[in-house]
PDB file of C-alpha atoms and ligand atoms in Angstrom:
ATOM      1  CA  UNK A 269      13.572  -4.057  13.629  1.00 37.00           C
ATOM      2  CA  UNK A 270      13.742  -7.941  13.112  1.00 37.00           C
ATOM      3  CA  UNK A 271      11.935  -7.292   9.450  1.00 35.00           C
ATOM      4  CA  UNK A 272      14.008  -4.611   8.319  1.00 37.00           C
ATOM      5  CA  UNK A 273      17.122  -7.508   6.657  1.00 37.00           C
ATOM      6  CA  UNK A 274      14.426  -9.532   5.830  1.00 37.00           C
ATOM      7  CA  UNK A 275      13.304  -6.510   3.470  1.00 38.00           C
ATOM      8  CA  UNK A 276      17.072  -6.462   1.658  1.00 39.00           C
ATOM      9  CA  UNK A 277      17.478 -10.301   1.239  1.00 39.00           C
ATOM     10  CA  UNK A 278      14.065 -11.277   0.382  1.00 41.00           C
ATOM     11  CA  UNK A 279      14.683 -10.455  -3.271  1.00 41.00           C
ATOM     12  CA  UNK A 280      11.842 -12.655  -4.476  1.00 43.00           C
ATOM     13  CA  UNK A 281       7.856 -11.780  -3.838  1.00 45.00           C
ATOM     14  CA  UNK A 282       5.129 -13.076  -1.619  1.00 52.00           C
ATOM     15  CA  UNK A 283       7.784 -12.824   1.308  1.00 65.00           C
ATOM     16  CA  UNK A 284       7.737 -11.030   4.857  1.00 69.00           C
ATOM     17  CA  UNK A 285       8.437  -7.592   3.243  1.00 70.00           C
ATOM     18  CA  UNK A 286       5.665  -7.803   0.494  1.00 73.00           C
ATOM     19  CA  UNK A 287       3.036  -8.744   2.883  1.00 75.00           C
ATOM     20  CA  UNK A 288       3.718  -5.739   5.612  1.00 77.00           C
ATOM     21  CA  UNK A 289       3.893  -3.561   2.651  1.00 79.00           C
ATOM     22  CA  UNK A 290       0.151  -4.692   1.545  1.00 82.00           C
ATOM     23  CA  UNK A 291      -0.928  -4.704   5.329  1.00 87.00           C
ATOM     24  CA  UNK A 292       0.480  -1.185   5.658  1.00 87.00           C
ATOM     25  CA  UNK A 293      -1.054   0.372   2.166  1.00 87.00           C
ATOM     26  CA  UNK A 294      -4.450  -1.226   4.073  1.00 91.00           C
ATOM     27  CA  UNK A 295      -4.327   0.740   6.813  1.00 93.00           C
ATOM     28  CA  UNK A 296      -3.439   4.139   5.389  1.00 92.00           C
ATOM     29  CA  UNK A 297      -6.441   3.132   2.766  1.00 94.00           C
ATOM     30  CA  UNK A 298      -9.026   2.481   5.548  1.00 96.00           C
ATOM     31  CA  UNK A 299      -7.291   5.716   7.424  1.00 96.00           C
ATOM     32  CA  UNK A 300      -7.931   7.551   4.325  1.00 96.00           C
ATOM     33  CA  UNK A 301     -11.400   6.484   3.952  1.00 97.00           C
ATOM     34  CA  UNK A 302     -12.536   7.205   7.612  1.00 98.00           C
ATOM     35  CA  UNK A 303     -10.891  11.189   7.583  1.00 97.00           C
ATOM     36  CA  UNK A 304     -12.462  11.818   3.992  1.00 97.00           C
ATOM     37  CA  UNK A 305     -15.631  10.617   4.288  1.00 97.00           C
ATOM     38  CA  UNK A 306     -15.609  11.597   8.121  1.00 97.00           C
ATOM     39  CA  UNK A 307     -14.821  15.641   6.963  1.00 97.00           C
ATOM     40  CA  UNK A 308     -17.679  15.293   4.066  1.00 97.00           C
ATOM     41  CA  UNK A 309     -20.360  13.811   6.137  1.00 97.00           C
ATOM     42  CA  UNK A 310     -19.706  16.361   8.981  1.00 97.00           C
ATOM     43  CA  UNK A 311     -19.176  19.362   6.899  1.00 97.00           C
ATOM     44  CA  UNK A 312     -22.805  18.700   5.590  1.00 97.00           C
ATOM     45  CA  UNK A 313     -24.092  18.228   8.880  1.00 96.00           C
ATOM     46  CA  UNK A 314     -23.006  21.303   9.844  1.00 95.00           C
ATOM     47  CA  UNK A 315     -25.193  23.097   7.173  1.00 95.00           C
ATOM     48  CA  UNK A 316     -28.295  20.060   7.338  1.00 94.00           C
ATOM     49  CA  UNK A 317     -29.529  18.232   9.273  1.00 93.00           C
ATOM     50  CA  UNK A 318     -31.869  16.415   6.612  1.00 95.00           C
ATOM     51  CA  UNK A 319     -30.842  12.406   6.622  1.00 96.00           C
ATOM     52  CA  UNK A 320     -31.372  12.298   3.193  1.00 96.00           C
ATOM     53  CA  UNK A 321     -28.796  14.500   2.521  1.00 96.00           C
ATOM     54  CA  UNK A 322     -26.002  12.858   4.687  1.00 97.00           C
ATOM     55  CA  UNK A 323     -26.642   9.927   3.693  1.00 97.00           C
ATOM     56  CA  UNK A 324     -26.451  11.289  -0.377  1.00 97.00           C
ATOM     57  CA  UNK A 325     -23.068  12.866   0.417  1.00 96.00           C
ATOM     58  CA  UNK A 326     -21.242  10.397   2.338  1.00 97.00           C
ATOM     59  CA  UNK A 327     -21.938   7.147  -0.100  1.00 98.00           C
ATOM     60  CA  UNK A 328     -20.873  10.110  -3.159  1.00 97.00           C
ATOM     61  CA  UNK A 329     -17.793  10.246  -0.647  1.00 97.00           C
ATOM     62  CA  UNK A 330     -17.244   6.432  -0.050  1.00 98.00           C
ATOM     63  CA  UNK A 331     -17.768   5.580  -3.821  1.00 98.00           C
ATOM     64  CA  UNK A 332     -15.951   8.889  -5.301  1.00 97.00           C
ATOM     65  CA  UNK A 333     -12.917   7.884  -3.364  1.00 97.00           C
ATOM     66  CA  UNK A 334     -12.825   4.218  -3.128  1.00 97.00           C
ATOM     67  CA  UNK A 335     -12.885   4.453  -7.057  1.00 97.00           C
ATOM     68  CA  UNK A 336     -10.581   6.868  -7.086  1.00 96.00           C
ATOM     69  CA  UNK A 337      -7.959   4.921  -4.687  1.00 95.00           C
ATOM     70  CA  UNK A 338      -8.640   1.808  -6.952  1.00 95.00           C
ATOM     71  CA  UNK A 339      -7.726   3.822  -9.915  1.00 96.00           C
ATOM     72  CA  UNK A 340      -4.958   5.534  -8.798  1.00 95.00           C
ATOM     73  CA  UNK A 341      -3.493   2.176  -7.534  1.00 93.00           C
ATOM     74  CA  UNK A 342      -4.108   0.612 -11.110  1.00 95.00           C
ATOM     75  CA  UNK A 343      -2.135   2.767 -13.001  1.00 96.00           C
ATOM     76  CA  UNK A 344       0.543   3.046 -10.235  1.00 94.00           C
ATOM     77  CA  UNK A 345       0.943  -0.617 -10.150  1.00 92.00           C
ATOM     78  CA  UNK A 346       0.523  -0.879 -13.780  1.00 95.00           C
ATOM     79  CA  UNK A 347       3.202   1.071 -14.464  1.00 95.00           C
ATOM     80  CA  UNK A 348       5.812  -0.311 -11.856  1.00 92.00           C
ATOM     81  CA  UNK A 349       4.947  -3.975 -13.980  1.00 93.00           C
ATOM     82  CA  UNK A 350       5.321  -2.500 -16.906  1.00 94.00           C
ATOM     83  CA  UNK A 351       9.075  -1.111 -15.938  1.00 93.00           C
ATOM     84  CA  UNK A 352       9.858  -4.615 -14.595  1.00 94.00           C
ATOM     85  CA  UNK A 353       8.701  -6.721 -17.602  1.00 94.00           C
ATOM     86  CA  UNK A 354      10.972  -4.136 -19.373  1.00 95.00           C
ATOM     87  CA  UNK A 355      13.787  -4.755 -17.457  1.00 95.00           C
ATOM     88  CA  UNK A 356      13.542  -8.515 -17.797  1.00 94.00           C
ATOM     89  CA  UNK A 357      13.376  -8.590 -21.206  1.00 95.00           C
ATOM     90  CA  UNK A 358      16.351  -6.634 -21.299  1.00 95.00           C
ATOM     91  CA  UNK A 359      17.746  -9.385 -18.847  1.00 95.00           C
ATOM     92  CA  UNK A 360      16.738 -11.934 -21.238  1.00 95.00           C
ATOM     93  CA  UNK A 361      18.637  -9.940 -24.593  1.00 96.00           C
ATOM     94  CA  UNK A 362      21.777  -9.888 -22.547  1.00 96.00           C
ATOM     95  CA  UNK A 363      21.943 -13.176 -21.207  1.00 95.00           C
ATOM     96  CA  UNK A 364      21.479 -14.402 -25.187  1.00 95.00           C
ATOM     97  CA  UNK A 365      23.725 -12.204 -26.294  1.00 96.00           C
ATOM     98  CA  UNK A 366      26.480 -11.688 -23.327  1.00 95.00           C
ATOM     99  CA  UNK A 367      26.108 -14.763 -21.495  1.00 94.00           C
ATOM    100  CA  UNK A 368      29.893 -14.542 -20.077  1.00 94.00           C
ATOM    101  CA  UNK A 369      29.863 -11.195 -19.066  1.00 95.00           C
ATOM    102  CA  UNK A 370      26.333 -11.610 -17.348  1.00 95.00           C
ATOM    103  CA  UNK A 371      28.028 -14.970 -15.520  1.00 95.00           C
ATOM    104  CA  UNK A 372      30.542 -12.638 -14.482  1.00 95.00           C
ATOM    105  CA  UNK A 373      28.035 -10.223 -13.305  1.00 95.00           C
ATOM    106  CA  UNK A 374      26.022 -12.613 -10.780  1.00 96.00           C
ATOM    107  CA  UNK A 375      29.660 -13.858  -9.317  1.00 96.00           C
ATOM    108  CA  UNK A 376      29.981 -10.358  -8.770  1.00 95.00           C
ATOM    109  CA  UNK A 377      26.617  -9.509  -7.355  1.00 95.00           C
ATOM    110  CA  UNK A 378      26.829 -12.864  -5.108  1.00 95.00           C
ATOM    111  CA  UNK A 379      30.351 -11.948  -4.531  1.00 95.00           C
ATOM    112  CA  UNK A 380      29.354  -8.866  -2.438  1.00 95.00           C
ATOM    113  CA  UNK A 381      26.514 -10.727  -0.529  1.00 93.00           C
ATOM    114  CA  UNK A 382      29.529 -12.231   1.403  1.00 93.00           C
ATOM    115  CA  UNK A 383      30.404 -15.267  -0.475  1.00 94.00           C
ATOM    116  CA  UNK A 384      34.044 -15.942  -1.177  1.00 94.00           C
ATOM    117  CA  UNK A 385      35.101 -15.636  -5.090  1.00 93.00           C
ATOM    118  CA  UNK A 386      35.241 -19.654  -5.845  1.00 94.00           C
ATOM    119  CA  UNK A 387      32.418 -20.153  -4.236  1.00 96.00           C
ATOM    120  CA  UNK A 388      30.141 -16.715  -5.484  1.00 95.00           C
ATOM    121  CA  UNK A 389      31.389 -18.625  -8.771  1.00 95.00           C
ATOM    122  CA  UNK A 390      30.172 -21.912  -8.551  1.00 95.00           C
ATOM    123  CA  UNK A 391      26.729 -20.872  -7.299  1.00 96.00           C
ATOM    124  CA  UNK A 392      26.351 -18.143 -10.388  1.00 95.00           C
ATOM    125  CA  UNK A 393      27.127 -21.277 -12.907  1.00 95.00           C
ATOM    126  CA  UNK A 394      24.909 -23.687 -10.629  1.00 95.00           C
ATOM    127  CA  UNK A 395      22.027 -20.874 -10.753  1.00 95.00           C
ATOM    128  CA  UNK A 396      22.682 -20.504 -14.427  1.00 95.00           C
ATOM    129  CA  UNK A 397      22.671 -23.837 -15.344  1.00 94.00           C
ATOM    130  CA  UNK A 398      19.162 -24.067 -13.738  1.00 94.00           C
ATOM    131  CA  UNK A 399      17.284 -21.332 -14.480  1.00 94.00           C
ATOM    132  CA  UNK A 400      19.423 -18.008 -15.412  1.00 94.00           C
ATOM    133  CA  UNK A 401      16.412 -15.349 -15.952  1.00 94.00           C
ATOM    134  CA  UNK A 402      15.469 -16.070 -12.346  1.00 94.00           C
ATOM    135  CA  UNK A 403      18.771 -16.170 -11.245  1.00 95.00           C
ATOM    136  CA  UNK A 404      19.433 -12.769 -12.538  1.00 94.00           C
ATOM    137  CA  UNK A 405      15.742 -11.274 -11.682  1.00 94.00           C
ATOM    138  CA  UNK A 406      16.209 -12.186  -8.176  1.00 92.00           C
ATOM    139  CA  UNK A 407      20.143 -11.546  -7.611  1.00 92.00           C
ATOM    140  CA  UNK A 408      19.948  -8.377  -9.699  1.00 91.00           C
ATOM    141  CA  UNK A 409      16.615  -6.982 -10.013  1.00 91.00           C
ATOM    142  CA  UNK A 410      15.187  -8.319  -6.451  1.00 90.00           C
ATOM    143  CA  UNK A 411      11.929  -9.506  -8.548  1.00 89.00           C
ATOM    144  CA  UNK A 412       9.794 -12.708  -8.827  1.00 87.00           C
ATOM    145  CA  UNK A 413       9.423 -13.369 -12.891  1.00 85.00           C
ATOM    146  CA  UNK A 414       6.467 -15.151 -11.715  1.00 84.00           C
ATOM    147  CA  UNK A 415       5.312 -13.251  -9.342  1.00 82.00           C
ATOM    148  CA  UNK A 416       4.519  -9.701 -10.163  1.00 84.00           C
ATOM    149  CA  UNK A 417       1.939  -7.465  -8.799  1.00 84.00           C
ATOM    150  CA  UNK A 418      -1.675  -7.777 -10.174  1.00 89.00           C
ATOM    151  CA  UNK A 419      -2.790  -4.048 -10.795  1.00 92.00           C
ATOM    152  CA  UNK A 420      -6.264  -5.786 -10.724  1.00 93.00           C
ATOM    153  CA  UNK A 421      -5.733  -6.876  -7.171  1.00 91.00           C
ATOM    154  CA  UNK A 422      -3.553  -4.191  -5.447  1.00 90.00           C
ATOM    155  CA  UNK A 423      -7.101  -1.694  -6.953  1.00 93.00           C
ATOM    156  CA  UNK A 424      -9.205  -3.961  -5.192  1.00 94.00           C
ATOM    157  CA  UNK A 425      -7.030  -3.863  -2.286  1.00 93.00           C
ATOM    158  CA  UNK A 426      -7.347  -0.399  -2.522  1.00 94.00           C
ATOM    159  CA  UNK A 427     -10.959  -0.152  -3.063  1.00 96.00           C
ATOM    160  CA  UNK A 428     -11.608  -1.903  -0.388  1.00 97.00           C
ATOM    161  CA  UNK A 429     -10.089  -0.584   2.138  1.00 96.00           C
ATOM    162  CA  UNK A 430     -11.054   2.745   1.612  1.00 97.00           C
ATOM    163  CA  UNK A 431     -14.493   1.293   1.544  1.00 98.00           C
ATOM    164  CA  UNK A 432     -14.083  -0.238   5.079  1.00 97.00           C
ATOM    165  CA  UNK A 433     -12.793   3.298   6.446  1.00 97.00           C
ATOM    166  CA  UNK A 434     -15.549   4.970   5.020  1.00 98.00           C
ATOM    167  CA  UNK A 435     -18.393   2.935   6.147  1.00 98.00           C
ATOM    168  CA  UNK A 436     -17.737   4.135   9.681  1.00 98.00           C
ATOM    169  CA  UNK A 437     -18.466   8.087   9.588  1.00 98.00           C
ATOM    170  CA  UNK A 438     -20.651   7.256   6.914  1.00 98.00           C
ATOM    171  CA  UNK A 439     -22.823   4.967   9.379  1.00 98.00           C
ATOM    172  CA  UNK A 440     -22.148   6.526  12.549  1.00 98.00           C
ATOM    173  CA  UNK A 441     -23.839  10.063  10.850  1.00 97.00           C
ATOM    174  CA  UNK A 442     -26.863   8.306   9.324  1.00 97.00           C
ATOM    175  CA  UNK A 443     -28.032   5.873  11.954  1.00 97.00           C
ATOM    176  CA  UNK A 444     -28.239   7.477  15.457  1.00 96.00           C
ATOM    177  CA  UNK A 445     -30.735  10.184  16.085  1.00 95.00           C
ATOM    178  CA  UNK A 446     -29.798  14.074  14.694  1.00 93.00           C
ATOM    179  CA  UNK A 447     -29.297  15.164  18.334  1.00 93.00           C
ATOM    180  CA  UNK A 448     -26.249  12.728  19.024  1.00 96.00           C
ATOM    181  CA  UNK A 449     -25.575  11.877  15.081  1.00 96.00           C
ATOM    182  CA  UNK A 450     -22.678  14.986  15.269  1.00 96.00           C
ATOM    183  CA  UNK A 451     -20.389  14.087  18.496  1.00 96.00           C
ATOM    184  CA  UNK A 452     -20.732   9.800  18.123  1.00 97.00           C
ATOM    185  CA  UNK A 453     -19.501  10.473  14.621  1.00 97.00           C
ATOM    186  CA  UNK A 454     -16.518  12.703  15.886  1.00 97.00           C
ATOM    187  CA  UNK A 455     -15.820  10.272  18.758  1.00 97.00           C
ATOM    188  CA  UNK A 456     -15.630   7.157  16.702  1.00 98.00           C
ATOM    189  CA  UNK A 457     -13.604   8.992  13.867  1.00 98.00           C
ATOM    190  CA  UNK A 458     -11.202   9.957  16.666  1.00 98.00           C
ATOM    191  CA  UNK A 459     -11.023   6.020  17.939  1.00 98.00           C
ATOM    192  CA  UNK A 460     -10.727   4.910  14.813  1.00 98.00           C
ATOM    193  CA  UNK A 461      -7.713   7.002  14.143  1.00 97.00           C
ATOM    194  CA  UNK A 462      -6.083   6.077  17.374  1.00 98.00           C
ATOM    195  CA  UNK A 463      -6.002   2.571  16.344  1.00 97.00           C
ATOM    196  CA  UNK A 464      -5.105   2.746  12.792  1.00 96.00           C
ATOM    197  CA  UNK A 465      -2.348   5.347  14.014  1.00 96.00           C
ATOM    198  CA  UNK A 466      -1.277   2.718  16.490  1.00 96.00           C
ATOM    199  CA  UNK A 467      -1.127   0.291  13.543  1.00 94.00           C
ATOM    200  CA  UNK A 468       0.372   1.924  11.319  1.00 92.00           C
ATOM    201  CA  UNK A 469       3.444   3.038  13.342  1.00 94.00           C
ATOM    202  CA  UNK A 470       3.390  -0.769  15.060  1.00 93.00           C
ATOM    203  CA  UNK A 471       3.586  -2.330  11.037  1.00 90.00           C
ATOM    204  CA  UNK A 472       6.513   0.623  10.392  1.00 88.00           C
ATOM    205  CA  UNK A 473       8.492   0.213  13.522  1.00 90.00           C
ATOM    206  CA  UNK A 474       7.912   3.639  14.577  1.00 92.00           C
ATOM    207  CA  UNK A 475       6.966   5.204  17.966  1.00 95.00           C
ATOM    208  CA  UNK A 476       3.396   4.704  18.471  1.00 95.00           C
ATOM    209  CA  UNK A 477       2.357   7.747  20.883  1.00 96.00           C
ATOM    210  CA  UNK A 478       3.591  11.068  18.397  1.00 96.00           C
ATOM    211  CA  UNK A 479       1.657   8.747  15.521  1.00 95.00           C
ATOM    212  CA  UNK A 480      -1.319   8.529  17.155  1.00 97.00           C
ATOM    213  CA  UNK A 481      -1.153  11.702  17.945  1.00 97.00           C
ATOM    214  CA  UNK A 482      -0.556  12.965  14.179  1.00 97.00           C
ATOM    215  CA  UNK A 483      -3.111  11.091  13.270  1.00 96.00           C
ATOM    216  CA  UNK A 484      -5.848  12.164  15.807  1.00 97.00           C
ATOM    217  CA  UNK A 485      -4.592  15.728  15.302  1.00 97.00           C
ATOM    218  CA  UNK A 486      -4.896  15.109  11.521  1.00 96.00           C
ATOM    219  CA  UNK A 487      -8.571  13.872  11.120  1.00 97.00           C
ATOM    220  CA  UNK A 488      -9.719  16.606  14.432  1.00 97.00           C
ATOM    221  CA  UNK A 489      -8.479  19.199  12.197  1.00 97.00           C
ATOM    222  CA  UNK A 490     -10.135  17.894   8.787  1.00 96.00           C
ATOM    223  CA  UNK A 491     -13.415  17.822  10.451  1.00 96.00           C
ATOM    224  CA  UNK A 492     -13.372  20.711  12.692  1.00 97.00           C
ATOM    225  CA  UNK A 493     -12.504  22.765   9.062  1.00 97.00           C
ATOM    226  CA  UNK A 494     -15.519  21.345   6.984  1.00 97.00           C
ATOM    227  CA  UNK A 495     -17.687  21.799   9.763  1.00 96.00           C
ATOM    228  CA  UNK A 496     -16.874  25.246  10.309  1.00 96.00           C
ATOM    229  CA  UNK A 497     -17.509  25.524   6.472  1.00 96.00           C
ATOM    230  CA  UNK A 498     -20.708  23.348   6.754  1.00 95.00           C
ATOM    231  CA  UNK A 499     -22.265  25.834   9.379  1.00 95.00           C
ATOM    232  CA  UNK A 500     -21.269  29.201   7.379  1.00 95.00           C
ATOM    233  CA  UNK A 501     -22.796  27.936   4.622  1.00 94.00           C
ATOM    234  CA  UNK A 502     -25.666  26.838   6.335  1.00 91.00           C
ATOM    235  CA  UNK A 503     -25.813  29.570   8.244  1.00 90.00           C
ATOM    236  CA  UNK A 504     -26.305  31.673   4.728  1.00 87.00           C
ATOM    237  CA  UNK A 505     -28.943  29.932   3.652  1.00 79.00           C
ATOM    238  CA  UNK A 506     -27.001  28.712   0.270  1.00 68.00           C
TER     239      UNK A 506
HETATM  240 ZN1   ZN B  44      22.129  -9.710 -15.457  1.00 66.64          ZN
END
């Protein structure tokens, strides 16, 4: 709970808040990575048992979705930069062209943080006086003119945790012998999900035990489904 004001008055970037948000969005990457590779690679064991195969369909798996992550995250970020260069250029027309009313505004604004109305005054002129883009960015906007998001580097945030998460089912079906390949792949896809349930709950203030538990749950079901599916097929001869 000590994060969650730090969230609210950290109105510029690269703070507490921004960096449990990226740790966060890295676990549920690498979480994503281990259940979707884990219910590929099992499915097809449950309809192979030919190494080439598993192998084929779990980097298809780790590349298909890393990419996929990495591109998703692109645009996503792309577009939130896009909206916030927008709205401080529309900061900057307003402070040209309304300057009074926009000194007004930031009294207001720093007004209702708690400052008294002489003072909320003085420190919307000082802030003004010394840089009054930021001033209003920060105050208004809660953004960092100079520090926006990278789209470049929250997709290879993205890609690579995915990647991470993936390499585990994806290894732990391919290397150990076909007898054991099936249940050390389930059992490390299940310890794996305890801990980045754990984590993720830990990073979110939230009760660890029912998130683990989710979690587990969540990733037991996805590969007892394409395994079921794996040995039908399998089982058909397709
Ligand atoms: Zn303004």
């Amino acid at each position: 709970m000590t994060e969650a004001p730090v969230h609210e008055d950290e109105a510029h970037g690269g703070g507490l808040g921004t960096r449990l948000n990226w740790l966060r969005a890295a676990v549920l990457g690498a979480n994503d990575g281990v259940v979707s590779t884990a219910g590929l690679v099992v499915g097809v064991a449950g309809a192979t048992e030919s190494r080439a195969a598993l192998l084929t369909a779990g980097l298809s798996g780790l590349l298909a979705g890393s990419m996929s992550m990495a591109a998703g995250e692109y645009v996503s970020v792309s577009s939130q930069r896009d909206s916030e260069r927008a709205a401080l250029a529309q900061e900057k027309r307003e402070l040209r062209e309304q300057p009074e009313a926009e000194l007004a505004e930031l009294t207001d604004l720093l007004a209702a943080r708690g400052l008294s109305p002489e003072v909320a005054r003085e420190a919307a002129e000082q802030l003004t006086a010394r840089d009054a883009l930021r001033a209003h960015a920060r105050v208004e906007l809660g953004i960092d003119p100079d520090d926006l998001t990278n789209p470049w580097h929250a997709a290879g945030a993205s890609f690579l945790a995915f990647t991470v998460g993936a390499l585990l089912p994806l290894l732990a079906i391919v290397l150990p012998p076909a007898s054991a390949r099936l249940w050390i792949t389930v059992l490390s896809v299940l310890a794996a999900l305890v801990l980045t349930g754990w984590w993720s709950a830990r990073l979110g203030d939230a009760p660890t035990g029912p998130a683990i538990l989710r979690n587990v749950a969540g990733g037991a079901l996805a590969m007892a489904v394409t395994y079921g599916a794996g040995t039908l097929l399998g089982a058909a001869g397709v």
